[in-house]
Short mmCIF file of C-alpha atoms and ligand atoms in Angstrom, two decimals:
data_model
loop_
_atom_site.label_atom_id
_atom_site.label_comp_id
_atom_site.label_asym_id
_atom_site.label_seq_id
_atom_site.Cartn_x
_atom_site.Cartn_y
_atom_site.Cartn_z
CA UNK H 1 232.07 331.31 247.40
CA UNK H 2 235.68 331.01 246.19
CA UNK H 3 236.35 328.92 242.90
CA UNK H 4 237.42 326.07 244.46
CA UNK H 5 233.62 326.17 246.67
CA UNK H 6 232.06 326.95 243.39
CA UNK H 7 233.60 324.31 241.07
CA UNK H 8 232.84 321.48 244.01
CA UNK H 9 229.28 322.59 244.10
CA UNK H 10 229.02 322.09 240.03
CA UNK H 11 230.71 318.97 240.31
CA UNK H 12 227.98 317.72 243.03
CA UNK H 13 225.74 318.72 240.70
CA UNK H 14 227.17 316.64 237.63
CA UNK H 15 227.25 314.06 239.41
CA UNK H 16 223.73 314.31 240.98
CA UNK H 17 222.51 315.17 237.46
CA UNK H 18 223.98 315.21 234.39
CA UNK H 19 224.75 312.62 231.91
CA UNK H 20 228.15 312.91 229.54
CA UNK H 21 227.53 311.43 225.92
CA UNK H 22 230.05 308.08 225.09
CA UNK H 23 230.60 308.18 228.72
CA UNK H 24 230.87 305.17 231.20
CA UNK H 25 228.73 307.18 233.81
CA UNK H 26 230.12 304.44 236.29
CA UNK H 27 233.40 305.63 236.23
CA UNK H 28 232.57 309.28 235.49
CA UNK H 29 234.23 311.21 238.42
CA UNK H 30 235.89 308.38 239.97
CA UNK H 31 239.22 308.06 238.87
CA UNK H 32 239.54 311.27 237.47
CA UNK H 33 238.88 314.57 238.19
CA UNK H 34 235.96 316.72 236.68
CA UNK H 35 237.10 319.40 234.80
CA UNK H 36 234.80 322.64 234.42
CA UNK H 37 235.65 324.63 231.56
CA UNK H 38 235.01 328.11 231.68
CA UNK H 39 236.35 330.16 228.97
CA UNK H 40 238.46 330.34 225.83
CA UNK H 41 240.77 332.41 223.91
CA UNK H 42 242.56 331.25 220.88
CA UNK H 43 244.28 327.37 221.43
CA UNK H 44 243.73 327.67 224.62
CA UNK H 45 241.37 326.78 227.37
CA UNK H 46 240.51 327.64 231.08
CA UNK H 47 238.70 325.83 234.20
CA UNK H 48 236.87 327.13 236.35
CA UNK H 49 240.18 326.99 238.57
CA UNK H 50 241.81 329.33 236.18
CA UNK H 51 244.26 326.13 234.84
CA UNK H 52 245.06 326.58 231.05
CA UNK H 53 244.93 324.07 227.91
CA UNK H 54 245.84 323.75 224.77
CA UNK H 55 242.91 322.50 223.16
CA UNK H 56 243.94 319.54 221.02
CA UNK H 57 241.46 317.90 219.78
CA UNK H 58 239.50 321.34 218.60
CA UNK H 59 236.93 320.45 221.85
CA UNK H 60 236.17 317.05 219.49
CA UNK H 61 237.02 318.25 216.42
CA UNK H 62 234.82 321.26 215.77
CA UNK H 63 236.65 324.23 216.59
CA UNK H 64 238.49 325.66 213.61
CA UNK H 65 240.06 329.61 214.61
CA UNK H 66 240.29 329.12 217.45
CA UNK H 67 237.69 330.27 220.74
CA UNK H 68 236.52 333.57 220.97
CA UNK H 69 237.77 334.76 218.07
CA UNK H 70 236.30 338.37 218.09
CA UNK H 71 235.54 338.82 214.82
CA UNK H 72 232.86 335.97 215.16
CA UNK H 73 231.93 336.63 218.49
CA UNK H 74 231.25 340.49 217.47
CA UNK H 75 229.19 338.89 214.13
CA UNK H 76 227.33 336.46 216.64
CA UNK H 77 226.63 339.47 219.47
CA UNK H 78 225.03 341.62 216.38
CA UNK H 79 222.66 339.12 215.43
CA UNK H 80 221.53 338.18 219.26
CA UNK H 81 220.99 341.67 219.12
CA UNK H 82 218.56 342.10 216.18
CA UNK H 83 216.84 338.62 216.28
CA UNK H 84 217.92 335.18 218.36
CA UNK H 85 215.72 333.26 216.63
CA UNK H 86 213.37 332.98 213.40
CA UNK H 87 211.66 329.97 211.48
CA UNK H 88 213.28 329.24 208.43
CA UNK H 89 209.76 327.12 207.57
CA UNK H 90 208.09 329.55 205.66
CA UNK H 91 210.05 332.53 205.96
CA UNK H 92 213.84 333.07 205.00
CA UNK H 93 216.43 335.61 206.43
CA UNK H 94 219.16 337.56 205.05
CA UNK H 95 222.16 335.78 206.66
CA UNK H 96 221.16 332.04 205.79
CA UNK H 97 220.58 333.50 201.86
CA UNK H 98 223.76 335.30 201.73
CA UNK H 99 225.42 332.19 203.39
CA UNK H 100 224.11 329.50 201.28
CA UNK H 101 225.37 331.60 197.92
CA UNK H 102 229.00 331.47 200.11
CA UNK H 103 228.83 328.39 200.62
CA UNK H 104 228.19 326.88 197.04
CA UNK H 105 230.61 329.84 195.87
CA UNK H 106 233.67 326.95 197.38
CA UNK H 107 232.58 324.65 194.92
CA UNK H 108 233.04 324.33 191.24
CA UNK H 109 230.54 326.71 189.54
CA UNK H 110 226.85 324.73 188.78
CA UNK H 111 227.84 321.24 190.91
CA UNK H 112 227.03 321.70 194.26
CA UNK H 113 223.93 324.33 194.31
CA UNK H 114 221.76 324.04 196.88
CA UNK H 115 221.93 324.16 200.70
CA UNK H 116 219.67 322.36 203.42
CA UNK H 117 220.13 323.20 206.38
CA UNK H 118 219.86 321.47 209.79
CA UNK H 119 221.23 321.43 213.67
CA UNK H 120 224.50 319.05 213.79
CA UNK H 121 226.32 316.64 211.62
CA UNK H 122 223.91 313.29 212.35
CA UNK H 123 220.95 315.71 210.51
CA UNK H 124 223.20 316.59 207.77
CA UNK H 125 223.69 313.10 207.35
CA UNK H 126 219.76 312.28 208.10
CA UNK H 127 219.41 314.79 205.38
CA UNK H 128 221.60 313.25 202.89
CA UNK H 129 219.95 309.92 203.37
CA UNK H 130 216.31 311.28 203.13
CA UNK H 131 216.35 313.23 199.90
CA UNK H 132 218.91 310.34 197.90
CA UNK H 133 216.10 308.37 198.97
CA UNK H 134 213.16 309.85 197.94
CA UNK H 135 214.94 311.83 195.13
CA UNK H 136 215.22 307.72 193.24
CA UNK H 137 211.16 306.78 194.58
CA UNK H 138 210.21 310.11 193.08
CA UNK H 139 212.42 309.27 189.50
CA UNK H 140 211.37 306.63 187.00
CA UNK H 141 213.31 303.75 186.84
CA UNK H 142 214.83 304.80 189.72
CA UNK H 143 212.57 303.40 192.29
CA UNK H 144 213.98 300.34 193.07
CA UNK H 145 217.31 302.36 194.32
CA UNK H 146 216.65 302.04 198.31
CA UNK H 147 219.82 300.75 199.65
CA UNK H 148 222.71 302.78 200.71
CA UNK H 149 225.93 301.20 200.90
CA UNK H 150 228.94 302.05 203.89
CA UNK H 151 232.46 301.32 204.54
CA UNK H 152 233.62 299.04 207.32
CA UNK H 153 234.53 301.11 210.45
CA UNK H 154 232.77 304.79 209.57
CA UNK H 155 231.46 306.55 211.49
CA UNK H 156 228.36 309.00 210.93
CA UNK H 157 226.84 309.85 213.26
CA UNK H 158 223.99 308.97 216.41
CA UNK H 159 220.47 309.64 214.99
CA UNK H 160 219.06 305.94 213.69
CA UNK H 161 219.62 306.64 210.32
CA UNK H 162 223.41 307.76 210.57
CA UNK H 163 223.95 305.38 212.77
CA UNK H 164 222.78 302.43 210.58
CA UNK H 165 225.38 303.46 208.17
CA UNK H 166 227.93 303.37 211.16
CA UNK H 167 230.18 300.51 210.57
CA UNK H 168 232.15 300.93 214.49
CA UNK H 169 230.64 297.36 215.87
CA UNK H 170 231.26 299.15 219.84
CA UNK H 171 228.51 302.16 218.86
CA UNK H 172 226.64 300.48 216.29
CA UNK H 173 226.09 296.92 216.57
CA UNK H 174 223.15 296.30 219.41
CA UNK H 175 220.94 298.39 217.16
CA UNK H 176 221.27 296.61 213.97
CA UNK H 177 218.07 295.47 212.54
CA UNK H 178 215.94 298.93 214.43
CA UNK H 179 217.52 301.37 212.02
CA UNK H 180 217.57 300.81 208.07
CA UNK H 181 219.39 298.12 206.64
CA UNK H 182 222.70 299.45 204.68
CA UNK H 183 225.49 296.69 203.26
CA UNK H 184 229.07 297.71 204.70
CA UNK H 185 231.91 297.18 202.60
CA UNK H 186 236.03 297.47 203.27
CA UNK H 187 236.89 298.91 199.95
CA UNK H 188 235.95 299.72 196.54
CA UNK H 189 237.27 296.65 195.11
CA UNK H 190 234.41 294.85 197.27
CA UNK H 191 231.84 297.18 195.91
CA UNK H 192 232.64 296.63 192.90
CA UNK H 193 232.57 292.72 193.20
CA UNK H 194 229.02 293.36 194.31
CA UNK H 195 226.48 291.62 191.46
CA UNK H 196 224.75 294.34 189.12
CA UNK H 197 220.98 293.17 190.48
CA UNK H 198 222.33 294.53 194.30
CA UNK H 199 224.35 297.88 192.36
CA UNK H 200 221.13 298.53 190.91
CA UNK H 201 219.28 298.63 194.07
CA UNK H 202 221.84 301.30 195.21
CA UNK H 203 220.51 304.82 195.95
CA UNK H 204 223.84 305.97 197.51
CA UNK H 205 227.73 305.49 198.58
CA UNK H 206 228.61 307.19 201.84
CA UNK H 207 231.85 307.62 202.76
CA UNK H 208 234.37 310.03 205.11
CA UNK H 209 236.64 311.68 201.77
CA UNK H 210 240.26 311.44 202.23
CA UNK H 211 240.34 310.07 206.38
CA UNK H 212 238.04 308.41 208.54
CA UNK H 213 237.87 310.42 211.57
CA UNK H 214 236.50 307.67 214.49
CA UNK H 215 238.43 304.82 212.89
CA UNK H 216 241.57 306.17 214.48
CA UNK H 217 242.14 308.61 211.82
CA UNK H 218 242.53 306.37 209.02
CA UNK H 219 243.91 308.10 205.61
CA UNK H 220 242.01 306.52 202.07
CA UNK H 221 244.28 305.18 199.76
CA UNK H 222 245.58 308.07 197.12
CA UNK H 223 243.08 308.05 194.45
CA UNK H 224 239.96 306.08 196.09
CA UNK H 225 237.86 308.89 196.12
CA UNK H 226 238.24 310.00 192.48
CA UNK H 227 237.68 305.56 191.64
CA UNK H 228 234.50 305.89 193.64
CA UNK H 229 232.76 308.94 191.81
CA UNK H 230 233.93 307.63 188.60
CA UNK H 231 232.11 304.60 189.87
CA UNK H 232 229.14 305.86 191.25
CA UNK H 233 228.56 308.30 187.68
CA UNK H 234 229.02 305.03 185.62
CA UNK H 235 226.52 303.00 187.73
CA UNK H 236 223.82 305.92 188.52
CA UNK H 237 224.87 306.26 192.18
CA UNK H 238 224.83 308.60 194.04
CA UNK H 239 228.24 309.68 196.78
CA UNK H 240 227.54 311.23 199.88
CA UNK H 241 230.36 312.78 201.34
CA UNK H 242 230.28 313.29 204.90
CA UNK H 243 232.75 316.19 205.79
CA UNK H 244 231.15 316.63 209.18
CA UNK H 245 234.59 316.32 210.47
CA UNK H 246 236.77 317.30 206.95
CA UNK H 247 235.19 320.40 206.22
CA UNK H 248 236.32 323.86 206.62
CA UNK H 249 240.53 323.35 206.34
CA UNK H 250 240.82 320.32 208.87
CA UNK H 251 242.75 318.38 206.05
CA UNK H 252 244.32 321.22 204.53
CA UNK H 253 242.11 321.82 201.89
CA UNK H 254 238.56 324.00 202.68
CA UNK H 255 236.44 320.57 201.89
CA UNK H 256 238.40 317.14 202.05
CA UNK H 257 237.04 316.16 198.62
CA UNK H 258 239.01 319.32 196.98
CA UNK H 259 242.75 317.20 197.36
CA UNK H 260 240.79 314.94 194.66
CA UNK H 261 238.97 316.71 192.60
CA UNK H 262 235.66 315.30 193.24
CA UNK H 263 232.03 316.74 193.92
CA UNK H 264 230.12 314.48 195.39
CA UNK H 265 226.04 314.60 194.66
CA UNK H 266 225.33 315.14 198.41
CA UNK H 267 227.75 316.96 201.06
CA UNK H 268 227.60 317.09 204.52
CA UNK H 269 228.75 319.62 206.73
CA UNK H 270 228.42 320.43 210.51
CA UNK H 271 231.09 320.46 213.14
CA UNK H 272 233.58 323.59 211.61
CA UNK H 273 231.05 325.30 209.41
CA UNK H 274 230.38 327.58 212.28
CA UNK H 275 233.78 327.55 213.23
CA UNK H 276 232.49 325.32 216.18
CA UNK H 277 230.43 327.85 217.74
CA UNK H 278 227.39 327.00 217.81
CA UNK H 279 225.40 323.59 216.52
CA UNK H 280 224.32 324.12 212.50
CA UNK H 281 224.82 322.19 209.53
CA UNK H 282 224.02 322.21 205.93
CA UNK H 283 223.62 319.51 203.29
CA UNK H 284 224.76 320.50 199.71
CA UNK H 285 223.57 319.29 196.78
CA UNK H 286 222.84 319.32 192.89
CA UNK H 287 220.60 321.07 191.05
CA UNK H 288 219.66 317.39 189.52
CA UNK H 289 218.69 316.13 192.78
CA UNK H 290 216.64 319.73 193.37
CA UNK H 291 214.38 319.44 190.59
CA UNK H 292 213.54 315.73 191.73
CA UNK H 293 211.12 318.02 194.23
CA UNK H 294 209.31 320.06 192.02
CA UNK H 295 205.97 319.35 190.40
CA UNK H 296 202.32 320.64 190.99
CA UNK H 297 201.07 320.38 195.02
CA UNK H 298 199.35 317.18 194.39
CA UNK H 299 201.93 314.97 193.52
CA UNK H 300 203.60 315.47 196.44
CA UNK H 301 207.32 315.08 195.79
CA UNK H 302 208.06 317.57 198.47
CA UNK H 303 210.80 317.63 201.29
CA UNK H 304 208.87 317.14 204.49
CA UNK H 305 211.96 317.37 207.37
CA UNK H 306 212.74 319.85 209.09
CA UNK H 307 213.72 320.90 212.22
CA UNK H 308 213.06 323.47 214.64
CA UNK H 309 216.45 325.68 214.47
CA UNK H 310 216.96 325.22 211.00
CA UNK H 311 219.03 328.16 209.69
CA UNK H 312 219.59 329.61 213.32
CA UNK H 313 220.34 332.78 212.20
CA UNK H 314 223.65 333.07 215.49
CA UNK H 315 224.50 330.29 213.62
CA UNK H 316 224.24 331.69 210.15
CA UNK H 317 225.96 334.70 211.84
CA UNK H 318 229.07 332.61 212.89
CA UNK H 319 229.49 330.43 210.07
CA UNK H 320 229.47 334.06 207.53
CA UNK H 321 232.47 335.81 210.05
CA UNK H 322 233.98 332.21 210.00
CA UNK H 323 234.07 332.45 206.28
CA UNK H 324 235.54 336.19 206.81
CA UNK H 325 238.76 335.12 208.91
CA UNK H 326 239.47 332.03 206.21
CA UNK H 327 239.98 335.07 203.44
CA UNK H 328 241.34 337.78 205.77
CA UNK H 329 243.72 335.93 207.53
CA UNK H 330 244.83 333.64 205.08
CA UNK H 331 244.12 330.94 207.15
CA UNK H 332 244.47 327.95 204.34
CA UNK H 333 247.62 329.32 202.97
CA UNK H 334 249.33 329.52 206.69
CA UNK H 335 248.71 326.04 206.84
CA UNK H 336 251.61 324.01 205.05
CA UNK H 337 254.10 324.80 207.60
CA UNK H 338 251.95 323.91 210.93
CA UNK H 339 251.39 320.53 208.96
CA UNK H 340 255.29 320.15 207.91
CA UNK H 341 256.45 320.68 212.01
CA UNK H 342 253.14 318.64 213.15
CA UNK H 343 254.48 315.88 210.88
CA UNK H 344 258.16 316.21 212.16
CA UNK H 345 257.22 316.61 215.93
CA UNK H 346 255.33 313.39 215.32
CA UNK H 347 258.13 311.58 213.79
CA UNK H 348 260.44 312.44 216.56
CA UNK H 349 257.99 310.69 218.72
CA UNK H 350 257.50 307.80 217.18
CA UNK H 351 261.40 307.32 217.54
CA UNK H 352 261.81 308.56 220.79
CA UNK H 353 258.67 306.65 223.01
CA UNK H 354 258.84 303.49 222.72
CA UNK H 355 254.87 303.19 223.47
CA UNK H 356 254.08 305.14 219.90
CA UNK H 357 253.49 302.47 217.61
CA UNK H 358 252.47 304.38 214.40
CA UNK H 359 251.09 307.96 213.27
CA UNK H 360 249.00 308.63 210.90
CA UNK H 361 248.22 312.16 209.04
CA UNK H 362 245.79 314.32 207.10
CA UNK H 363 246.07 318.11 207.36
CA UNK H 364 246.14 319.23 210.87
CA UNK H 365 244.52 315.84 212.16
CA UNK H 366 246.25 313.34 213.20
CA UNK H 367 246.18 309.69 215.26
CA UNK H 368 249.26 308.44 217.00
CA UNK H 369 248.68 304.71 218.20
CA UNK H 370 249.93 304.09 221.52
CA UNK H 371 250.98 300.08 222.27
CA UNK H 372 253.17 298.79 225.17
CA UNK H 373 256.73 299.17 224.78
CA UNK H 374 257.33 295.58 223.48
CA UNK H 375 254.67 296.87 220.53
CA UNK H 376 251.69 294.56 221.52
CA UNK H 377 248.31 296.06 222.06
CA UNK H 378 247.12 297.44 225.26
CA UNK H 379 243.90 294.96 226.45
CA UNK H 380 241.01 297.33 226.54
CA UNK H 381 240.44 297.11 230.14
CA UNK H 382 243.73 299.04 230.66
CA UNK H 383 242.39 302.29 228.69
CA UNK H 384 245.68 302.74 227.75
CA UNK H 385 244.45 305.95 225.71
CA UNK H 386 242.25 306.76 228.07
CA UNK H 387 244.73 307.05 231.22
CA UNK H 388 247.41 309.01 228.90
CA UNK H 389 245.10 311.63 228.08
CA UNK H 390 244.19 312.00 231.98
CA UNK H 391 247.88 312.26 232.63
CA UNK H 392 248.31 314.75 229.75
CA UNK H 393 246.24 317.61 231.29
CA UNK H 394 248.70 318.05 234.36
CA UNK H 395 250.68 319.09 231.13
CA UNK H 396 248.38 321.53 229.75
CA UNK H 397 246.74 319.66 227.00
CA UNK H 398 243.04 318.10 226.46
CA UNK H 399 242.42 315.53 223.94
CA UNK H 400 240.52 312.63 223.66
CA UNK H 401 241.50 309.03 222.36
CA UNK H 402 239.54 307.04 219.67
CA UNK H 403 238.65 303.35 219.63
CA UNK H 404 240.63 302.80 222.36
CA UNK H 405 244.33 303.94 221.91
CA UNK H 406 244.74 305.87 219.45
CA UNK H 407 245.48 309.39 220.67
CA UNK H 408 243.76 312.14 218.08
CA UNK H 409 245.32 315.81 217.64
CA UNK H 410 243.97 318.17 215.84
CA UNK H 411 243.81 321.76 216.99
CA UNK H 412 242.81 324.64 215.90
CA UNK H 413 243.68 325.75 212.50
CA UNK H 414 245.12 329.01 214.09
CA UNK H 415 247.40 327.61 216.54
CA UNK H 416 251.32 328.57 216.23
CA UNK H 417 254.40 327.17 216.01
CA UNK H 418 254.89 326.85 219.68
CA UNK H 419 252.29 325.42 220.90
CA UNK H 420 252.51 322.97 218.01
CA UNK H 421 255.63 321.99 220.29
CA UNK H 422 254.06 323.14 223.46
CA UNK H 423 251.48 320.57 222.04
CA UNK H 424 253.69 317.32 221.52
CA UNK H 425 255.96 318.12 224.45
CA UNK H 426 252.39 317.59 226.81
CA UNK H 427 251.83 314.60 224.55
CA UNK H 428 255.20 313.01 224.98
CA UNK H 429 255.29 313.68 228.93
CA UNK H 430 251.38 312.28 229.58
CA UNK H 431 252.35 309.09 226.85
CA UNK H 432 255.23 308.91 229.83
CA UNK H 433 253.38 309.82 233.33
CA UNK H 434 250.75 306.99 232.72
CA UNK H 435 252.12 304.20 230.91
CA UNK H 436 255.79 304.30 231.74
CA UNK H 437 255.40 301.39 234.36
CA UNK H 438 253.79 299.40 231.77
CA UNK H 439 256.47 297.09 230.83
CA UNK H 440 254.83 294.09 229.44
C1 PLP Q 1 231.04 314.14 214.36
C2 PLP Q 1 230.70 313.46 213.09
C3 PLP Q 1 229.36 313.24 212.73
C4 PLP Q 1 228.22 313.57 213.65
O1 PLP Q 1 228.11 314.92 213.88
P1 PLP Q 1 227.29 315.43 215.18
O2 PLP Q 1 227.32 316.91 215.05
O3 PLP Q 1 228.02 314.91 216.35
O4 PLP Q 1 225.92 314.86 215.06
C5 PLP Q 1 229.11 312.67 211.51
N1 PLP Q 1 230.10 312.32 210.67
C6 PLP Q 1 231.38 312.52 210.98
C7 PLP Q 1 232.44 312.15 209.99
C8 PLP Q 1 231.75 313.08 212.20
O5 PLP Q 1 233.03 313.26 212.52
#
């Protein structure tokens, strides 16, 4: 079978088969081709019919040095070696110990101190949401706190109790009323309007630091984040920052929360904490919140979740090496120029194609709205975002949009400074091939 026989036969059997998450099956494979990707070496990406891509959204947003680095692959390969798989329920293993003192060793000594971990960034989340819970029922005076609070248009996550908190009406809003109720706000100004009988109710704030990621990369205003701890300190609240997307350098900073200063009392991380290698995720917390679980057998204040790969130790394995190439390759401190020539390429843009409306920026990710040439929104039938992504991968570049048209880059922290341009130049001509006939 040649590769052309071989990718048709996988493609029969996607379509006979499979089924794509956030995917219109009905259109999957219609208008569009099927790509099958096959392998991976820094930015870049390969199908099975040996065509190459730079990967630009980080395959959705988790990939942070790039694919197949060898140093992690080598780490991950070792451990597959000695031991694929072990319970973490009952025993412990050397690489999720030695991980979980690296990982509280990026935060300010004695704040964030403990590490749960679980499979992807929904869990995290899960996680968060369990113990704030049952850390205020297990506190006195604390037990009326059962309420979390959201902002308008986050996102969180799929499993019922991230997605309660998600505030994207598309994802979230048929299931309203199955998961647990949570009050959605816009800002902290509205939070703080709230009455103190429904702040005191309030186990948690949960909120995206810095950007939120599915609400077409939306930056905070300067300072929110620091307002909302103060907040949630003065009124016995507790902030859950989810830096499923934000961790690990996306913004520029190794955890999103770091450009202000803040801890939160819960963190969630996922997506880049194993570079993007393999599914794992860990929620930090406080030694405060720890001791909320201790106490003789019979009371009963333990932490009963779990799941089956907690702590997979390939995981572990891949999120240590990760760790490895941040310090040995100075991967944080390389970053202020890729940002500075991401930022101008972007500008350029905007000036030049009349169908970029407006960018926005964090770090390495970034949304660039896309809008007829006249400036008026795209109806969502056309899948304006949709098509110009399509068009962009006869130019060597994969991405996906959000909510509809905003286009999202954010590569690898490793790429270079040409194929940042390689990058926009694929951008700018797909932007063109698909929507340049749209006049009006
Ligand atoms: C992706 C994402 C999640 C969900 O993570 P999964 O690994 O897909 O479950 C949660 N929160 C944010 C901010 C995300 O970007």
């Amino acid at each position: 079978m040649d590769a052309h026989q071989q990718t048709q036969q996988w493609v029969q059997q996607d379509l006979a088969h499979c089924w794509h998450p956030f995917t219109p099956q009905a259109l999957w494979g219609k208008e569009s081709e099927v790509l099958m990707l096959e392998s991976g070496r820094g930015v870049w990406l390969t199908d099975s019919l040996g065509r190459r891509y730079i990967d630009g959204n980080s395959s959705i947003w988790v990939n942070i040095h790039g694919h197949c680095h060898p140093h992690i692959v080598q780490a991950m390969q070792r451990q597959a070696a000695k031991l694929c798989h072990s319970s973490y329920l009952g025993f412990g293993h050397g690489l999720a110990s030695a991980l979980a003192e690296r990982l509280v060793a990026l935060f300010p000594a004695g704040t964030l101190t403990r590490v749960f971990y679980s499979d992807d960034g929904s869990t995290a989340v899960e996680t968060a949401l369990k113990m704030a819970f049952q850390s205020c029922v297990q506190t006195p005076g604390r037990e009326q706190r059962r309420h979390f609070v959201a902002f308008a248009n986050c996102y969180h996550g799929d499993t019922m109790g991230a997605a309660s908190l998600g505030g994207v009406g598309t994802f979230f809003s048929r299931f309203r009323g199955f998961g647990m109720e949570v009050t959605h706000v816009r800002s902290l100004e509205e939070l703080r309007a709230k009455p103190q009988e429904f702040l005191d109710t309030l186990a948690g704030v949960v909120i995206e630091p810095i950007i939120q990621g599915v609400n077409r990369m939306t930056p905070w205003p300067k300072g929110l984040l620091r307002e909302l701890r103060e907040f949630c300190t003065a009124q016995g609240i507790y902030l859950i920052c989810d830096e499923v997307m934000t961790g690990f350098g996306r913004t520029g900073r190794m955890f999103a929360c770091m450009h202000e200063e803040v801890t939160p009392d819960f963190l969630c991380c996922a997506k880049g904490l194993t570079a993007g290698y393999t599914p794992m995720a860990a929620c930090l917390t406080t030694e405060a919140v720890y001791e909320r679980f201790l106490g003789a057998y019979s009371e009963n204040k333990t932490f009963y979740y779990g799941h089956s790969f907690t702590a997979h130790p390939i995981g572990c394995a891949a999120a240590m090496a990760s760790l490895d190439v941040f310090e040995q390759e100075h991967v944080l401190e390389k970053l202020p120029p890729k940002v500075a020539l991401m930022a101008e390429l972007a500008e350029q843009l905007r000036c030049t194609e009349p169908h970029v409306a407006a960018v926005r920026q964090c770090g390495m990710v970034m949304g660039i709205d896309i809008t007829r040439a006249d400036g008026s929104s795209y109806p969502q039938d056309a899948r304006a975002g949709e098509r110009a992504c399509m068009a962009m991968r006869a130019h060597g570049l994969l991405t996906r949009p959000v909510t509809h048209d905003t286009l999202v880059l954010m590569p690898p922290l490793c790429i270079e400074e040409p194929e940042i341009r390689q990058m926009f130049a694929a951008l700018a001509a797909g932007i063109r091939d698909a929507l340049q006939g749209d006049l009006a």
